[in-house]
XYZ file of C-alpha atoms in Angstrom:
708
model
C 0.000 0.000 0.000
C 1.349 3.432 -0.838
C 0.035 6.913 -0.223
C 0.270 9.819 -2.645
C -0.496 13.327 -1.425
C -1.600 15.448 -4.380
C -1.550 18.742 -2.454
C 1.255 21.222 -3.247
C 3.997 21.442 -0.637
C 7.203 23.523 -0.452
C 8.876 21.228 2.048
C 12.011 19.257 1.186
C 11.748 15.827 -0.357
C 12.887 14.224 2.911
C 10.207 16.030 4.899
C 7.551 15.122 2.379
C 8.624 11.467 2.357
C 8.588 11.364 6.164
C 5.156 12.947 6.127
C 3.875 10.397 3.605
C 5.369 7.475 5.509
C 3.848 8.560 8.828
C 0.479 9.120 7.213
C 0.680 5.830 5.371
C 1.442 3.841 8.546
C -1.382 5.539 10.417
C -3.861 4.805 7.622
C -2.797 1.159 7.381
C -3.319 0.733 11.115
C -6.648 2.549 11.006
C -7.898 0.544 8.022
C -7.058 -2.706 9.758
C -9.330 -1.609 12.591
C -11.910 -0.460 10.077
C -12.163 -4.031 8.826
C -13.338 -5.062 12.299
C -16.275 -2.706 12.215
C -19.655 -4.323 12.923
C -22.900 -2.962 11.546
C -24.449 -2.755 15.030
C -21.543 -2.442 17.432
C -19.340 0.016 15.536
C -15.577 0.370 15.765
C -13.170 -1.521 17.935
C -11.616 0.118 20.963
C -11.104 3.863 20.794
C -8.972 3.632 23.936
C -6.782 0.608 23.209
C -4.981 0.686 26.539
C -8.127 0.601 28.649
C -10.775 -0.787 26.318
C -14.275 0.333 25.370
C -17.750 -1.102 25.093
C -18.318 -2.892 21.801
C -21.379 -0.773 21.181
C -23.927 1.578 22.689
C -26.385 -1.158 23.570
C -23.763 -2.936 25.685
C -23.411 0.138 27.875
C -27.123 0.929 27.951
C -28.148 -2.597 28.941
C -25.355 -2.804 31.514
C -26.561 0.424 33.123
C -30.166 -0.740 32.991
C -29.280 -4.119 34.468
C -27.239 -2.441 37.208
C -30.032 -0.035 38.117
C -32.882 -2.549 37.821
C -32.286 -5.037 40.601
C -34.032 -7.042 43.277
C -35.211 -3.891 45.036
C -37.483 -3.071 42.101
C -39.412 -6.287 42.717
C -39.374 -6.694 46.476
C -39.130 -3.172 47.905
C -40.930 -0.679 45.675
C -44.348 -2.444 45.671
C -44.234 -2.686 49.459
C -43.383 1.016 49.831
C -46.374 1.881 47.652
C -48.667 -0.154 49.885
C -47.090 1.311 53.020
C -47.220 4.952 51.849
C -50.706 5.430 50.500
C -50.766 3.363 47.322
C -50.918 5.510 44.194
C -50.214 8.638 46.263
C -46.621 7.411 46.615
C -46.092 7.954 42.869
C -46.232 11.749 43.339
C -43.206 12.156 45.645
C -41.506 9.311 43.792
C -41.620 11.140 40.435
C -40.580 14.434 42.059
C -37.552 12.801 43.667
C -36.709 11.146 40.345
C -36.551 14.553 38.631
C -34.643 16.425 41.346
C -32.448 13.725 42.900
C -32.261 10.550 40.828
C -31.614 11.847 37.325
C -29.182 14.644 38.292
C -26.908 12.294 40.269
C -27.155 9.658 37.551
C -26.192 12.141 34.789
C -23.392 13.660 36.876
C -21.708 10.310 37.456
C -22.033 9.137 33.850
C -20.535 12.433 32.656
C -17.666 12.278 35.138
C -16.689 8.717 34.247
C -17.008 9.214 30.496
C -15.062 12.492 30.388
C -12.123 11.190 32.414
C -12.180 7.544 31.221
C -11.414 6.680 34.834
C -13.060 4.521 37.446
C -14.274 5.692 40.868
C -10.816 5.485 42.434
C -8.981 7.728 39.946
C -11.607 10.116 38.547
C -11.006 12.707 41.284
C -7.952 14.312 39.681
C -10.047 17.432 39.136
C -9.748 17.965 42.923
C -7.477 15.474 44.766
C -8.987 16.648 48.056
C -11.944 14.349 47.318
C -10.004 11.241 46.281
C -11.192 9.543 49.461
C -14.743 9.660 48.084
C -13.632 7.177 45.439
C -12.199 4.888 48.114
C -15.501 5.113 49.952
C -17.423 4.194 46.792
C -15.228 1.148 46.221
C -15.651 0.113 49.869
C -19.448 0.349 49.549
C -19.472 -1.691 46.329
C -17.239 -4.337 47.914
C -19.412 -4.709 51.025
C -22.630 -4.808 49.003
C -21.114 -7.348 46.567
C -20.385 -9.708 49.466
C -23.964 -9.910 50.766
C -25.768 -9.293 47.457
C -24.197 -12.444 46.060
C -25.684 -14.397 48.947
C -29.163 -13.416 47.736
C -28.183 -14.714 44.296
C -27.095 -17.911 46.057
C -30.557 -18.182 47.613
C -32.087 -17.792 44.153
C -29.888 -20.601 42.830
C -30.877 -22.839 45.756
C -34.586 -22.275 45.136
C -34.136 -22.646 41.382
C -32.567 -26.085 41.814
C -35.259 -27.059 44.346
C -37.987 -26.120 41.834
C -37.016 -28.842 39.357
C -39.465 -31.345 40.806
C -43.016 -32.512 40.274
C -44.130 -31.030 43.603
C -42.532 -27.967 45.153
C -40.941 -28.870 48.516
C -42.518 -25.872 50.277
C -46.015 -26.658 49.011
C -46.881 -28.637 52.144
C -45.541 -28.778 55.683
C -42.925 -31.480 56.241
C -42.108 -32.788 59.694
C -38.431 -32.850 58.727
C -38.323 -29.067 58.918
C -41.757 -27.694 59.880
C -42.859 -26.719 63.383
C -46.232 -27.231 65.044
C -47.272 -23.724 63.936
C -47.103 -24.661 60.253
C -50.276 -23.841 58.321
C -51.207 -27.447 57.537
C -51.129 -28.461 61.202
C -53.476 -25.775 62.543
C -56.936 -25.460 61.060
C -59.033 -22.314 60.835
C -62.248 -22.874 62.793
C -65.372 -21.028 61.744
C -66.276 -20.329 65.368
C -65.561 -21.385 68.920
C -68.492 -23.785 68.617
C -66.528 -25.867 66.106
C -63.712 -26.216 68.664
C -66.235 -27.287 71.271
C -67.729 -29.851 68.904
C -64.255 -31.373 68.466
C -63.781 -31.545 72.240
C -60.963 -28.967 72.201
C -59.965 -26.665 75.039
C -61.018 -23.088 74.167
C -58.989 -20.030 75.165
C -61.276 -17.069 74.559
C -58.517 -14.596 75.479
C -56.264 -15.603 72.600
C -58.863 -16.982 70.140
C -57.241 -20.419 69.877
C -58.234 -23.991 70.746
C -55.891 -26.577 72.321
C -55.749 -30.346 72.118
C -56.601 -31.598 75.608
C -54.059 -34.432 75.421
C -50.993 -32.807 73.832
C -51.843 -29.239 74.931
C -50.792 -28.046 71.509
C -52.748 -25.559 69.388
C -55.159 -27.431 67.147
C -57.400 -24.655 65.768
C -57.680 -20.884 65.619
C -61.188 -19.472 65.483
C -60.258 -15.768 65.663
C -57.168 -14.956 63.561
C -57.117 -11.253 64.507
C -57.322 -11.935 68.247
C -54.663 -14.624 68.005
C -52.367 -12.265 66.087
C -52.760 -9.605 68.784
C -51.477 -12.173 71.254
C -48.516 -13.137 69.105
C -49.988 -16.369 67.789
C -49.814 -16.801 63.995
C -49.818 -19.751 61.688
C -46.736 -19.969 59.466
C -46.825 -20.628 55.758
C -45.015 -23.793 54.618
C -42.816 -21.568 52.459
C -41.837 -19.535 55.532
C -40.917 -22.643 57.505
C -38.986 -23.974 54.507
C -37.049 -20.730 54.112
C -36.210 -20.368 57.788
C -35.554 -23.992 58.756
C -34.550 -25.785 55.552
C -33.032 -23.340 53.056
C -31.395 -20.541 55.058
C -31.548 -21.980 58.568
C -32.390 -18.739 60.372
C -35.116 -20.548 62.321
C -32.435 -22.769 63.856
C -30.457 -19.801 65.178
C -31.113 -17.616 68.201
C -29.822 -14.561 66.347
C -26.659 -12.851 65.224
C -24.853 -14.052 68.326
C -25.574 -17.682 67.370
C -24.313 -18.110 63.807
C -24.016 -21.886 63.987
C -22.310 -24.119 61.409
C -21.861 -23.388 57.705
C -24.666 -24.890 55.633
C -22.725 -26.642 52.872
C -25.563 -26.585 50.325
C -25.894 -22.813 50.679
C -22.107 -22.384 50.651
C -21.922 -24.231 47.318
C -24.664 -22.019 45.863
C -22.759 -18.967 47.141
C -19.612 -20.275 45.439
C -21.502 -20.951 42.199
C -22.801 -17.381 42.212
C -19.217 -16.089 42.310
C -18.192 -18.500 39.552
C -20.892 -16.959 37.344
C -19.424 -13.522 38.058
C -15.900 -14.673 37.181
C -17.087 -16.176 33.893
C -18.942 -12.998 32.950
C -15.997 -10.715 33.767
C -13.260 -13.109 32.638
C -12.156 -11.109 29.633
C -12.537 -7.405 29.028
C -15.576 -5.224 29.613
C -16.868 -6.721 26.356
C -17.560 -10.117 27.929
C -19.947 -8.731 30.547
C -21.331 -6.386 27.885
C -22.575 -9.403 25.938
C -23.912 -11.293 28.948
C -26.272 -8.437 29.826
C -28.053 -8.842 26.499
C -29.699 -11.805 28.226
C -29.600 -10.902 31.923
C -30.994 -7.376 31.418
C -33.827 -8.349 29.063
C -34.948 -11.726 30.410
C -36.568 -10.269 33.590
C -38.898 -8.173 31.431
C -40.011 -11.234 29.486
C -40.723 -13.080 32.734
C -42.542 -10.109 34.288
C -44.827 -9.870 31.257
C -45.546 -13.621 31.366
C -46.235 -13.514 35.097
C -48.470 -10.460 34.715
C -50.585 -12.087 32.017
C -50.953 -15.191 34.196
C -51.740 -13.047 37.242
C -54.642 -11.389 35.427
C -56.260 -14.822 35.110
C -56.342 -15.433 38.872
C -59.226 -14.922 41.268
C -58.758 -11.855 43.457
C -56.256 -10.100 41.170
C -58.465 -6.970 40.949
C -58.505 -6.524 44.695
C -54.731 -6.881 44.802
C -54.104 -4.277 42.099
C -56.679 -1.894 43.571
C -54.964 -2.210 46.933
C -51.660 -1.354 45.205
C -52.717 1.747 43.265
C -55.616 3.237 45.242
C -54.272 6.659 46.344
C -54.572 7.890 49.895
C -53.775 11.542 49.323
C -53.902 12.399 53.023
C -50.559 10.598 53.368
C -48.830 13.311 51.296
C -48.726 15.536 54.370
C -46.656 12.909 56.198
C -42.912 13.592 55.941
C -42.161 9.847 56.035
C -43.576 9.298 52.548
C -41.197 11.930 51.117
C -38.237 10.418 52.915
C -39.109 6.925 51.660
C -39.507 8.240 48.089
C -36.109 9.960 48.189
C -34.358 6.911 49.609
C -36.021 4.509 47.168
C -35.353 6.552 44.029
C -31.808 7.155 45.156
C -30.951 3.553 45.886
C -32.964 2.011 43.063
C -30.743 3.869 40.570
C -27.619 2.602 42.398
C -26.136 6.095 42.401
C -22.964 6.990 44.329
C -21.825 3.385 44.627
C -19.146 3.955 41.993
C -20.729 1.562 39.506
C -22.071 4.252 37.179
C -18.666 5.933 37.010
C -16.999 2.587 36.288
C -19.461 1.695 33.521
C -19.324 5.080 31.786
C -15.518 5.138 31.933
C -15.529 2.533 29.146
C -17.650 4.719 26.864
C -16.330 6.397 23.762
C -15.665 10.054 24.393
C -18.513 11.423 22.287
C -21.252 9.093 23.533
C -24.510 10.885 24.393
C -24.540 10.106 28.121
C -27.469 12.476 28.753
C -29.689 10.379 26.513
C -28.570 7.243 28.344
C -29.177 8.828 31.752
C -32.755 9.767 30.940
C -33.539 6.436 29.283
C -32.108 4.276 32.078
C -33.637 6.346 34.892
C -37.096 6.278 33.328
C -36.769 2.596 32.423
C -35.783 1.745 35.986
C -38.725 3.579 37.522
C -41.272 2.216 35.057
C -39.950 -1.265 35.810
C -40.606 -0.700 39.517
C -44.175 0.416 38.847
C -44.862 -2.496 36.504
C -43.359 -5.003 38.973
C -45.854 -3.705 41.548
C -48.770 -4.639 39.288
C -47.302 -8.122 38.816
C -46.619 -8.785 42.504
C -49.959 -7.486 43.810
C -51.984 -9.473 41.299
C -50.558 -12.593 42.959
C -50.920 -11.203 46.479
C -54.576 -10.516 45.698
C -55.012 -14.145 44.688
C -53.194 -15.343 47.781
C -55.433 -13.174 49.963
C -58.474 -14.644 48.199
C -57.322 -18.255 48.627
C -56.326 -17.922 52.301
C -59.254 -15.718 53.266
C -57.071 -13.079 54.951
C -56.685 -9.329 54.259
C -54.081 -8.296 51.695
C -52.156 -6.291 54.276
C -51.486 -9.572 56.100
C -49.669 -11.030 53.085
C -47.975 -7.849 51.795
C -44.365 -7.867 52.928
C -41.030 -6.413 51.899
C -37.557 -7.729 51.146
C -36.617 -11.376 51.295
C -39.976 -12.257 52.857
C -41.737 -11.249 49.642
C -39.275 -12.934 47.278
C -38.656 -16.172 49.152
C -41.773 -16.667 51.303
C -44.892 -14.941 49.993
C -44.455 -15.372 46.247
C -43.137 -18.980 46.418
C -46.272 -19.900 48.376
C -48.457 -17.982 45.944
C -47.228 -20.098 43.018
C -48.132 -23.299 44.894
C -51.755 -22.257 44.465
C -51.358 -22.334 40.660
C -51.545 -25.272 38.265
C -48.097 -26.452 37.106
C -46.555 -24.608 40.056
C -42.959 -25.870 39.460
C -42.921 -24.129 36.060
C -43.957 -20.777 37.542
C -41.451 -21.185 40.352
C -38.636 -21.903 37.896
C -39.227 -18.824 35.764
C -39.702 -16.635 38.852
C -36.367 -17.653 40.372
C -34.711 -17.370 36.972
C -35.985 -13.800 36.942
C -34.584 -13.155 40.431
C -31.283 -14.671 39.329
C -30.970 -12.488 36.239
C -32.122 -9.411 38.157
C -29.377 -10.007 40.674
C -26.422 -11.127 38.583
C -26.169 -8.101 36.286
C -26.154 -5.817 39.339
C -23.533 -8.091 40.898
C -21.448 -7.956 37.709
C -21.192 -4.190 38.016
C -20.463 -4.250 41.749
C -17.475 -6.533 41.196
C -16.489 -4.688 38.005
C -16.453 -1.441 39.992
C -13.866 -2.797 42.422
C -11.899 -4.450 39.602
C -11.844 -1.277 37.502
C -10.710 0.759 40.502
C -7.805 -1.613 41.147
C -6.755 -1.762 37.489
C -6.853 2.031 37.184
C -4.753 2.379 40.323
C -2.348 -0.439 39.440
C -2.182 -0.354 35.642
C -0.090 -3.533 35.413
C -3.157 -5.511 36.531
C -4.894 -4.764 33.219
C -2.920 -7.594 31.634
C -4.221 -10.009 34.258
C -7.903 -9.166 34.531
C -9.064 -12.784 34.852
C -6.617 -13.412 37.687
C -7.619 -10.129 39.347
C -11.320 -11.012 39.227
C -10.657 -14.540 40.508
C -8.604 -13.312 43.466
C -11.151 -10.614 44.247
C -14.109 -13.021 44.152
C -12.169 -15.532 46.271
C -11.620 -12.868 48.933
C -15.294 -11.889 48.824
C -16.322 -15.548 49.090
C -14.288 -16.212 52.230
C -15.366 -12.924 53.816
C -18.996 -13.843 53.176
C -18.935 -17.400 54.503
C -20.641 -16.195 57.690
C -23.672 -15.490 55.489
C -23.994 -19.214 54.743
C -24.428 -20.142 58.433
C -27.737 -20.548 60.258
C -27.495 -16.979 61.527
C -26.289 -15.647 58.196
C -29.640 -14.004 57.473
C -29.191 -11.695 60.453
C -25.675 -10.770 59.333
C -27.091 -9.982 55.894
C -29.737 -7.704 57.385
C -27.079 -5.762 59.312
C -24.952 -5.355 56.163
C -27.971 -4.347 54.092
C -28.937 -1.708 56.675
C -25.525 -0.131 57.206
C -23.200 -0.907 54.263
C -25.231 1.117 51.782
C -27.113 3.363 54.187
C -26.846 7.081 54.798
C -23.145 7.038 53.848
C -24.305 6.897 50.235
C -26.296 10.071 50.763
C -23.181 11.688 52.223
C -21.129 10.656 49.174
C -23.645 12.134 46.726
C -23.705 15.439 48.598
C -19.893 15.630 48.450
C -20.006 14.848 44.723
C -22.287 17.803 43.994
C -20.266 20.199 46.166
C -16.919 19.189 44.655
C -18.127 19.544 41.065
C -20.100 22.764 41.487
C -18.039 24.764 43.954
C -14.490 23.389 43.700
C -14.020 22.296 40.102
C -16.511 24.819 38.750
C -19.948 24.194 37.317
C -19.274 26.308 34.217
C -16.237 24.310 33.226
C -18.054 21.038 33.932
C -20.900 22.083 31.620
C -18.402 22.902 28.866
C -16.726 19.535 29.429
C -20.072 17.811 28.917
C -20.867 19.851 25.828
C -17.453 18.954 24.396
C -18.335 15.291 24.804
C -21.946 15.099 23.695
C -22.072 18.037 21.268
C -24.498 20.903 20.875
C -27.504 18.621 20.456
C -28.522 15.871 22.841
C -30.944 13.001 22.338
C -30.600 13.728 18.618
C -32.681 16.904 18.564
C -32.554 19.012 21.759
C -29.938 21.805 22.006
C -27.844 21.235 25.124
C -28.029 24.920 25.958
C -31.789 24.513 26.452
C -31.314 22.172 29.406
C -27.806 22.625 30.797
C -28.834 25.302 33.284
C -31.531 22.992 34.610
C -28.855 20.437 35.447
C -26.629 23.148 36.912
C -29.451 24.333 39.194
C -30.028 20.809 40.443
C -26.357 19.982 41.021
C -25.609 23.277 42.751
C -28.717 23.708 44.906
C -31.736 21.429 44.673
C -30.156 17.963 44.678
C -27.644 18.470 47.531
C -30.295 20.204 49.661
C -32.831 17.395 49.182
C -30.226 14.671 49.766
C -28.894 16.418 52.872
C -32.441 16.843 54.206
C -33.128 13.149 53.642
C -29.898 12.255 55.423
C -30.734 14.425 58.436
C -34.266 13.019 58.553
C -32.793 9.503 58.566
C -30.677 10.436 61.569
C -33.630 11.907 63.424
C -35.739 8.793 62.781
C -32.850 6.404 63.443
C -33.668 3.242 65.383
C -31.455 0.337 66.396
C -31.779 -3.096 64.829
C -35.057 -4.315 66.295
C -35.812 -7.690 67.802
C -34.182 -10.085 70.202
C -32.279 -11.637 67.297
C -29.897 -8.669 67.224
C -27.676 -8.182 70.297
C -26.454 -4.717 71.279
C -23.199 -5.077 69.363
C -25.099 -5.605 66.067
C -25.440 -1.859 65.603
C -21.800 -1.329 66.567
C -20.809 -3.733 63.796
C -23.059 -1.871 61.370
C -21.674 1.535 62.323
C -18.178 0.157 61.787
C -19.141 -0.552 58.165
C -20.571 2.936 57.779
C -17.570 4.631 59.377
C -15.248 2.728 57.033
C -16.634 4.869 54.233
C -16.591 8.118 56.202
C -13.018 7.549 57.424
C -11.955 6.853 53.830
C -13.345 10.197 52.701
C -11.776 12.158 55.555
C -8.508 10.218 55.352
C -8.220 10.845 51.620
C -8.676 14.577 52.151
C -6.023 14.666 54.893
C -3.577 12.726 52.709
C -4.151 15.053 49.745
C -3.362 18.093 51.882
C -0.366 16.572 53.668
C 1.214 15.341 50.432
C 1.275 18.868 48.999
C 4.189 21.283 49.095
C 4.608 24.702 50.705
C 2.407 26.359 53.290
C -0.997 25.062 54.341
C -2.743 27.445 51.937
C -0.486 26.204 49.124
C -1.251 22.598 49.996
C -4.978 23.302 50.114
C -4.816 25.066 46.749
C -2.988 22.099 45.222
C -5.553 19.707 46.675
C -8.419 21.652 45.084
C -6.758 22.277 41.699
C -6.953 19.791 38.787
C -3.770 17.789 38.303
C -1.862 17.862 35.024
C -3.333 14.430 34.128
C -6.967 15.458 34.662
C -9.096 15.268 31.540
C -9.764 12.852 28.683
C -7.527 9.823 28.276
C -6.708 10.379 24.595
C -4.544 13.195 23.256
C -6.912 14.044 20.416
C -9.727 14.629 22.914
C -7.495 16.622 25.225
C -6.817 18.925 22.265
C -10.500 19.835 22.361
C -10.255 20.755 26.044
C -7.151 22.846 25.394
C -9.256 25.173 23.245
C -11.205 26.468 26.258
C -8.826 25.796 29.181
C -5.692 27.994 29.039
C -2.495 26.124 29.873
C -4.123 22.708 29.612
C -1.465 20.034 29.011
C -2.423 18.010 25.951
C -0.002 15.103 26.349
C 1.178 14.805 29.978
C 2.220 11.173 29.467
C 4.265 11.736 26.287
C 2.201 9.144 24.434
C 2.615 10.718 20.996
C -0.542 9.061 19.711
C -0.946 8.648 15.931
C -3.092 11.461 14.644
C -5.101 9.171 12.362
C -7.552 6.925 14.189
C -9.953 4.361 12.748
C -12.974 6.530 13.412
C -11.233 9.462 11.691
C -11.442 7.765 8.294
C -14.480 7.964 6.052
C -14.415 5.168 3.486
C -15.458 6.148 -0.016
C -14.702 3.027 -2.029
C -16.308 2.382 -5.406
C -16.272 -1.037 -7.032
C -14.732 -4.120 -5.387
C -13.478 -3.666 -1.851
C -9.730 -2.928 -1.833
C -9.535 -5.132 1.264
C -10.932 -8.089 -0.677
C -8.023 -10.186 -1.856
C -10.270 -11.903 -4.419
C -10.656 -8.652 -6.319
C -10.063 -9.158 -10.074
C -8.289 -5.820 -10.239
C -4.514 -5.892 -9.667
C -4.714 -2.499 -8.023
C -7.372 -0.046 -6.978
C -6.917 3.633 -6.185
C -9.617 5.204 -4.014
C -9.872 8.576 -2.340
C -10.170 8.631 1.452
C -10.994 11.564 3.686
C -8.611 11.644 6.644
C -9.567 14.106 9.360
C -6.125 14.720 10.830
C -2.604 15.322 9.549
C 0.181 13.538 11.524
C 2.459 16.555 11.286
C -0.202 19.171 11.981
C -2.752 17.889 14.554
C -6.221 19.252 14.155
C -6.001 19.858 10.381
C -7.716 18.063 7.518
C -5.537 16.408 4.894
C -7.200 14.709 1.900
C -5.091 11.809 0.611
C -5.299 9.092 -2.028
C -4.625 5.498 -1.065
C -3.338 3.108 -3.709
C -3.765 -0.607 -3.074
C -1.452 -3.040 -4.851
C -1.852 -6.814 -4.707
């Protein structure tokens, strides 16, 4: 291949030959990459050293899968029921607009602009580098216990491959005397008397005269007031067979490791290692299934739910608004917390994911799409869940509020029992736990990827050994989480869930807004974003029409609302309730929380102490962008240099080739010059190259001659 430049040039022959040779080598390299272009995924890596997503859908689905998790199915519907049904949608949407989306967009922009993970993206103000450490610590702690929930899903999935679900009926091997099948519901006290049972009119129950055990309950409400309740077979199975929490006296009595659950926990980590074994591209392909499959299952389950008796009552209970609840401050706090945590903001995952984007990706479009998709998923999941709860209420003859629960109780107790009331119950159980599995694993992928990305950005040599890094990391997480596989592991999980990702996340998000708006400068940050995504966003809207809206949120509205929510959480703080949690349970939880806070404060102290000169000089250095801050590629840093005086374009001395694969526009007529079967011995075609190796930023039209 040879290159002929037909433009006139007064340079010497040697200079011109050097120019042609450099341009020729750059074009050859770029064309080789051009051959790898896929019609849907686009070019290969823009950032060869770090890697990029294969295409836009990889990133979008990864973000969607990360944001849409188990909380959308087991927490949001319960919060709606708890906070006035449809009335909860009002504060929920408001918090989405003023808290959720702004934080989401800020983190995607920060990661994409710097091409850095949560540990190294703070070069715009080293004073806040500890925030990145805190994010990584949160992701690590959440990854440890979140994978245990995936292990539960695997356990139940394997148990569902049977002709009769094991939790369909009480089994003496694991059930207690309070199991539903062993205690009948009497129509009245007269029925107890007819069966020669001993009646206790204070508690509403009837006892067997011989064994003195409860045989019937004739008044469920009165019995409940006295702490006497029948237990569903699925509840007994979960507590005494699957997880073993019913065999433990609490967090102080962990008991032995349950080997079946430990193997499921190990298998969950093996799935993570397989998904992250190669580059970001491997997990980017896995999410094509894990991020879309839950929607297929939800639709199937919803259609089936609409065929059940009592579904109308369940859905009405879910959406009927109680507008008087809007005056209660609790509903606003719950909406803020739910929207904040359902989007998985300030955990570092969004920064890690967006750091693999190409520089000019429209991250605003992705932010809006993912945030809306996440919230709509939560609402739709509520319709699905309450259609089954309505049927369960109908079949058991109890009010819906008695079967509506939150968290693991909904996913592993209430719904599993609900499917036993359906024909072909094993089939419905299998697809439900497959949905839980896929909902959980793509969030888990990102949690582990966040920690991995942070380590590889900090220790660049690890990039060559990503598989080994992921394996070592998951091995450490597995051994640290073995306590979760014991009989008392459920109580340890509840402590971690309460404190690991609690109000410290709200603190992190507040610091993010302050550091960007008041230290780095909101004006410069807006120009940085505009440099990335262009003058038009979402394909049609001028960025200038909305950028001040984002600035107002980041500078004032979002941090104020998040801080208010954080303070409200402190005011309403209560210890871990119940006799299952000893006094030191909260101390253990606060230790997890303080790990994050100490990281933030410690990072700030280190940034100041490592500076030079007087204290004011050190503080100025800690709040001034470093020479390496900015885009990862020289050609993108050249764009920043146009509006930032003194900006260093190539602080690493990379000397990147000026011609990149995406800089070439192919204009080939006739047979492809790359096709070696071409009947033509040579083919000359004009190419438009957007940069000149000797004069960066210029346009140099060249002609490429191909010779076989």
